[in-house]
Coordinates of C-alpha atoms and ligand atoms in Angstrom, one line a residue:
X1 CA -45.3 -69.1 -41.1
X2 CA -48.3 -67.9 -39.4
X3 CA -48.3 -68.1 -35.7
X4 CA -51.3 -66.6 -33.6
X5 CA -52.0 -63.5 -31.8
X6 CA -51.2 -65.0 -28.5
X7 CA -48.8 -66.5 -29.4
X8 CA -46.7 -63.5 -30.4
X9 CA -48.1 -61.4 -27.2
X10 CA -46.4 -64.6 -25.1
X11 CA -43.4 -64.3 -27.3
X12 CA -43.4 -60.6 -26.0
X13 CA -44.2 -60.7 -22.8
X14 CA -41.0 -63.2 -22.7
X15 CA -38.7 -60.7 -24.0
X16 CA -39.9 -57.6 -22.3
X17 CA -40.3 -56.1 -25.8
X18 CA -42.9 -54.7 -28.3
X19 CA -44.4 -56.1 -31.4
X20 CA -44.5 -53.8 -34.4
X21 CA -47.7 -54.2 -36.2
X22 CA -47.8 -52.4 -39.6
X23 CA -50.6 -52.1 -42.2
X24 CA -49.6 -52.9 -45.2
X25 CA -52.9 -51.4 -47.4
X26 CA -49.8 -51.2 -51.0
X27 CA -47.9 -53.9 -52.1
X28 CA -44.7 -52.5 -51.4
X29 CA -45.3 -52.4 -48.1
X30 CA -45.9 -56.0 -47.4
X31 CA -42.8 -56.7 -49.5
X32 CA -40.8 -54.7 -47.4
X33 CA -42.4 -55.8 -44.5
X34 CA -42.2 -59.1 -44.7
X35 CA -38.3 -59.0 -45.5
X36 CA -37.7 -57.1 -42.0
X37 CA -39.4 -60.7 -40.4
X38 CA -37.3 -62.5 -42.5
X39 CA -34.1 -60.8 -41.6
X40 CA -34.5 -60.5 -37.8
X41 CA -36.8 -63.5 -36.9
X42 CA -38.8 -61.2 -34.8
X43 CA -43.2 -61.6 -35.0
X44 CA -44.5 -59.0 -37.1
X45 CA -47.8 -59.0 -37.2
X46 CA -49.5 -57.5 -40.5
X47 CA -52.5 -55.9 -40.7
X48 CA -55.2 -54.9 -43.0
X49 CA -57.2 -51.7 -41.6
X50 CA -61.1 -51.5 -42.5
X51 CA -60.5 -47.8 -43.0
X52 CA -57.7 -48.6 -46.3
X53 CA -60.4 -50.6 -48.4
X54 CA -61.0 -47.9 -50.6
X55 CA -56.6 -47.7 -51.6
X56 CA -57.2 -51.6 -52.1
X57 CA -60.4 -54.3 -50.8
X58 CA -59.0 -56.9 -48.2
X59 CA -60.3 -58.9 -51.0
X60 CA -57.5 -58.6 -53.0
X61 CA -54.7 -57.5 -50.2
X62 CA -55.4 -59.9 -47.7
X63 CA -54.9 -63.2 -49.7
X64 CA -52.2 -62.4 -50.5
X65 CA -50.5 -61.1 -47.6
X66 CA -51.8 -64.2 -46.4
X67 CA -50.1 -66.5 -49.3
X68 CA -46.8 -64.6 -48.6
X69 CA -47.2 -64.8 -44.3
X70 CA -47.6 -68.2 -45.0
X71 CA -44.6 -69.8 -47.1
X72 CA -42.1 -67.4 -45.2
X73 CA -40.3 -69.3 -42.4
X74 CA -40.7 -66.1 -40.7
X75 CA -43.5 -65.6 -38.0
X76 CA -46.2 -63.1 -39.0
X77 CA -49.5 -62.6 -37.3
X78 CA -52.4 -61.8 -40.1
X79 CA -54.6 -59.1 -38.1
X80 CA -57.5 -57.3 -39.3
X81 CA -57.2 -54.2 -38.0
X82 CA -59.9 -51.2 -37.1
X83 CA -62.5 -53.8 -37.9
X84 CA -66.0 -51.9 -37.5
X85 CA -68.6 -54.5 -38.1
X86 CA -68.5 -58.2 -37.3
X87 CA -69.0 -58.8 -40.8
X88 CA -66.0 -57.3 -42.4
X89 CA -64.2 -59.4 -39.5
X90 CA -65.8 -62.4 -40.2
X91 CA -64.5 -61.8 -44.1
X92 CA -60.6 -61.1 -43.1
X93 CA -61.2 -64.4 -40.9
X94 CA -62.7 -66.7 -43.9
X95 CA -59.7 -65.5 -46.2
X96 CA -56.9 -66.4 -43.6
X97 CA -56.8 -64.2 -40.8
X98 CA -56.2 -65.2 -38.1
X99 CA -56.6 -62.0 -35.7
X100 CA -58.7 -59.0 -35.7
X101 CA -59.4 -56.3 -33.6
X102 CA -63.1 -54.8 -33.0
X103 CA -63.3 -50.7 -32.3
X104 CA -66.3 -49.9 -30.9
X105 CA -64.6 -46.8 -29.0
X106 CA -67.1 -44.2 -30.0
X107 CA -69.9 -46.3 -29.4
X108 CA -71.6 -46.0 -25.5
X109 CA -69.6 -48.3 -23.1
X110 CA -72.6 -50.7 -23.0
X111 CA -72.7 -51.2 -26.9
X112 CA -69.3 -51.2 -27.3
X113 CA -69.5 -54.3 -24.0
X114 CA -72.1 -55.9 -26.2
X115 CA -70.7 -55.4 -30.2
X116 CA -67.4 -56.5 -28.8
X117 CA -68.7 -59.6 -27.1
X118 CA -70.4 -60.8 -30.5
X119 CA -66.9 -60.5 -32.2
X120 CA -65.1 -62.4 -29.1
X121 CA -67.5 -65.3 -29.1
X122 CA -66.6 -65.6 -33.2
X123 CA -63.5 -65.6 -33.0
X124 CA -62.8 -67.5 -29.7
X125 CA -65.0 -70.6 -31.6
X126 CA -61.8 -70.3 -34.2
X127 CA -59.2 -69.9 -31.8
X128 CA -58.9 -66.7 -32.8
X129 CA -57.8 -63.7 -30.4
X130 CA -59.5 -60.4 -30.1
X131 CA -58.5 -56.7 -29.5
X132 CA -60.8 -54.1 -28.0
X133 CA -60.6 -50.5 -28.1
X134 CA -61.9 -47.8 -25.3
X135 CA -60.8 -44.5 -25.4
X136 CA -60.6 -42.8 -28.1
X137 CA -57.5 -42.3 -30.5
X138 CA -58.8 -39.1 -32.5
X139 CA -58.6 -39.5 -35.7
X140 CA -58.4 -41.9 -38.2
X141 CA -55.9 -43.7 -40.0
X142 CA -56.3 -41.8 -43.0
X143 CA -53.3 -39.0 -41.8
X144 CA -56.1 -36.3 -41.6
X145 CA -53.5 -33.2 -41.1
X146 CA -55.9 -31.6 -39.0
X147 CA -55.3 -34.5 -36.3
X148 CA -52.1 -34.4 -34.3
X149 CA -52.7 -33.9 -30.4
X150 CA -54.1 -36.0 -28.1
X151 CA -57.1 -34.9 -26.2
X152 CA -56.5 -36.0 -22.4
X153 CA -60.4 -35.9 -21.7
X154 CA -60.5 -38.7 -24.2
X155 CA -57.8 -41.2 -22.3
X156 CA -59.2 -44.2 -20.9
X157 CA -59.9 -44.4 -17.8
X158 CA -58.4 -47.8 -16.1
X159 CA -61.2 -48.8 -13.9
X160 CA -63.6 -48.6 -17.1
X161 CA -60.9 -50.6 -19.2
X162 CA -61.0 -53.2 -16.0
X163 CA -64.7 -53.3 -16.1
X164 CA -64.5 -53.9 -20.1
X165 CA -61.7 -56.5 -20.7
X166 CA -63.6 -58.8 -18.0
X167 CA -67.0 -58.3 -19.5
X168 CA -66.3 -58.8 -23.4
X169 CA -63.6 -61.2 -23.0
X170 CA -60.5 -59.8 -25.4
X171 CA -57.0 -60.6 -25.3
X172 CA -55.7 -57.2 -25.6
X173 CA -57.0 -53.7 -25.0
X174 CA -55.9 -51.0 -26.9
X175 CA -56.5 -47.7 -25.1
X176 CA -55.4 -44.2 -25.3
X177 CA -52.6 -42.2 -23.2
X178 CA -51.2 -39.8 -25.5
X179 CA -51.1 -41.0 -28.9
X180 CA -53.0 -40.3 -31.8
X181 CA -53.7 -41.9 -35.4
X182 CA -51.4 -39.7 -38.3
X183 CA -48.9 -37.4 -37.9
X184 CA -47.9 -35.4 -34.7
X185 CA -48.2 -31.6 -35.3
X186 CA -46.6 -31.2 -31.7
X187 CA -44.3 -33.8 -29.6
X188 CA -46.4 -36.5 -28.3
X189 CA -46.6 -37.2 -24.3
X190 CA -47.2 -40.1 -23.2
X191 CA -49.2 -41.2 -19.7
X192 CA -46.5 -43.5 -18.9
X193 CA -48.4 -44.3 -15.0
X194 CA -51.8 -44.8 -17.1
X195 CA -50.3 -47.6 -18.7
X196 CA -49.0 -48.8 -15.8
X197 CA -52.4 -48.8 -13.9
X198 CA -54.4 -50.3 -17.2
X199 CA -51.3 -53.3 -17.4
X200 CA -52.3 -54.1 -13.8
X201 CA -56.0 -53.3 -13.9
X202 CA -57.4 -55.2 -16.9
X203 CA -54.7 -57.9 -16.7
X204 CA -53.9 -57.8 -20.2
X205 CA -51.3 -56.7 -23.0
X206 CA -51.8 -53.3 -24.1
X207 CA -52.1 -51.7 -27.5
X208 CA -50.5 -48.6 -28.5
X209 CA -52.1 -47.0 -31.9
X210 CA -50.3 -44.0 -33.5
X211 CA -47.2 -45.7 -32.9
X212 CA -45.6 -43.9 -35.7
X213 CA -43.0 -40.8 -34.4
X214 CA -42.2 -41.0 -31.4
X215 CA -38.8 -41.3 -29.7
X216 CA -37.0 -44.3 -29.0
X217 CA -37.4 -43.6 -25.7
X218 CA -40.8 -43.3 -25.8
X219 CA -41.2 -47.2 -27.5
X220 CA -38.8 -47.9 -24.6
X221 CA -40.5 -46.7 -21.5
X222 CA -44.0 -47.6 -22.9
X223 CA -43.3 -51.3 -23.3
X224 CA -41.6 -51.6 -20.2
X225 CA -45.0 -50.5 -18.7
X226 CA -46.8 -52.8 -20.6
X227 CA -47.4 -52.4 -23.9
X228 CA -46.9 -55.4 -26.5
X229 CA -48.3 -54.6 -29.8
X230 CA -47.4 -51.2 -31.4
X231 CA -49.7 -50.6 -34.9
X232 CA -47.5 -48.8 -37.5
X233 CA -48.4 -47.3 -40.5
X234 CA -48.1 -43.3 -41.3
X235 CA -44.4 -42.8 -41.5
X236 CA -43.8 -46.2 -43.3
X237 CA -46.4 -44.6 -45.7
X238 CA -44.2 -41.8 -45.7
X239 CA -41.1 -42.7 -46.3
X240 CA -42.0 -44.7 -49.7
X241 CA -43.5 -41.2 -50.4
X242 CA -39.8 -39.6 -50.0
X243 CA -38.3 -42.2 -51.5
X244 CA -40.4 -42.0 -54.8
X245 CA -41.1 -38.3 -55.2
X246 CA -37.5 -37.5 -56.4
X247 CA -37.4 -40.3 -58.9
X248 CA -40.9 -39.0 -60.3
X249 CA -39.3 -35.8 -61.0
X250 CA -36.6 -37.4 -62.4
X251 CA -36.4 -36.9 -66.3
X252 CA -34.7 -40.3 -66.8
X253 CA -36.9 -42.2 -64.9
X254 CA -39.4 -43.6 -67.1
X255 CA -41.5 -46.2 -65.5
X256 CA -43.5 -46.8 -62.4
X257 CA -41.9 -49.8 -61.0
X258 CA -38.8 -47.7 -60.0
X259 CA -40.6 -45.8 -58.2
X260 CA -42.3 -49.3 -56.5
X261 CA -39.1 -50.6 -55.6
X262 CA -37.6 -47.6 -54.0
X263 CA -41.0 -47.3 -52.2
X264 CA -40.6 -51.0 -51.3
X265 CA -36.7 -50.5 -49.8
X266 CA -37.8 -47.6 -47.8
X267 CA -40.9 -49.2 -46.0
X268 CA -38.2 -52.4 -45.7
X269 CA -35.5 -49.4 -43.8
X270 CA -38.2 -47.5 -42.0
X271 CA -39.9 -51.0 -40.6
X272 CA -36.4 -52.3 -39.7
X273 CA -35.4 -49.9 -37.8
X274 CA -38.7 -49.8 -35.6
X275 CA -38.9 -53.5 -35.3
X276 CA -35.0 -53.2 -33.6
X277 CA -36.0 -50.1 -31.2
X278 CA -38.9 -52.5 -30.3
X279 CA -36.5 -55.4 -29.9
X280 CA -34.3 -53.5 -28.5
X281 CA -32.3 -54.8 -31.0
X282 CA -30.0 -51.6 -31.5
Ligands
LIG1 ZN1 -55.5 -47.6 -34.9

């Protein structure tokens, strides 16, 4: 079943927990994906980055991520995620979205105010919720090697995050304290007290991205400060990667889809185990 943005951020305020939110831009990953909802009955909420349209259009991902989100009697939330112009937005919404996120981050805090605004008023007319983005997770979601450390002078500041939530409207802000899109070259660190002063300053749920490798601890102590959605991708990417590399070197393995069902019950592991450290489910 589908259940809205808010709704799931409600149902995690409740519990005190975090929401995994993975992007699923490969079949196997919302396969697996969707059978870690199933088995723990926990929101996931699926998303669909801007930046993975080249591996495969939303065209042809999102409907049926949507098709599948929709006869599970799990909840799932269908987010666009990293959208970068209202009109790709507006595309994920028409084909069954039913969430989206706008990053305007490295635009100036006045177009970012205004660009944001435009996507809130669209998707509030379809009772649809909105994340914002300001501060800036270098990066992208690509897994560029050459990313890795978070750059302090880049970490939102909380009275600017204030002075953005109230003027565009959102319904939850992700913003940067230490974690960065791809893999970490050296241990993330997160800002635990900036979280703390942007949950009480904008008023909102926050939004870790780069949520991929960090301790258990870390997912811990940052959603007790705050945060509710966590967006997931790189080491779910990975492990399918592990899991099918030795079978392609393997002489007796002759066809793809073994190597598309190992990728499948790796994303299914990986994904489970983060959705229980967020559920604090272990
Ligand atoms: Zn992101």
């Amino acid at each position: 079943m589908i259940i809205g943005l808010n709704e799931a951020l409600e149902y995690a305020e409740k519990n005190q927990c975090g929401l995994a939110a993975v992007n699923t831009p490969f079949f196997a990953a919302v396969l697996g994906t969707i059978e870690v909802g199933e088995a723990t009955g926990v929101p996931i909420i699926l998303q669909f980055a801007q930046v993975h349209d080249p591996i495969v259009g939303i065209e042809n991902m999102g409907p049926a991520m949507v098709a599948l989100a929709e006869r599970s009697e799990a909840p799932f939330v269908l987010h666009v995620d990293h959208g970068e112009d209202i009109d790709y937005i507006r595309k994920g919404l028409d084909m069954g979205f039913n969430s989206c996120m706008f990053d305007g981050s490295h635009h100036s805090f006045d177009d970012n105010v205004r660009l944001t605004r435009e996507v809130v008023e669209m998707a509030h007319d379809r009772g649809i919720g909105v994340e914002g983005e300001i501060g800036m997770m270098t990066g992208n979601e690509n897994g560029d090697p050459s990313q890795g450390e978070a750059d302090e002078t880049l970490y939102t500041d909380a009275d600017e995050a204030a002075a953005f939530v109230e003027a565009t409207g959102i319904d939850c802000l992700a913003a940067s304290f230490g974690t960065v899109h791809g893999m970490y070259h050296k241990e993330p660190h997160l800002n635990l007290d900036l979280i703390t002063r942007l949950r009480e300053r904008t008023g909102v749920p926050i939004v870790m991205h780069g949520g991929s490798g960090l301790s258990d601890d870390d997912y811990r102590n940052a959603t007790q400060r705050g945060v509710r959605k966590i967006n997931y991708y790189t080491y779910a990417a990975k492990a399918a990667l592990d899991a099918a590399r030795p079978l392609a070197e393997d002489p007796e393995v002759l066809l793809w889809p073994t190597l598309a069902m190992a990728a499948r019950d790796a994303v299914r592991e990986d994904v489970m185990r983060f959705v229980k450290v967020l559920a604090n489910k272990n």
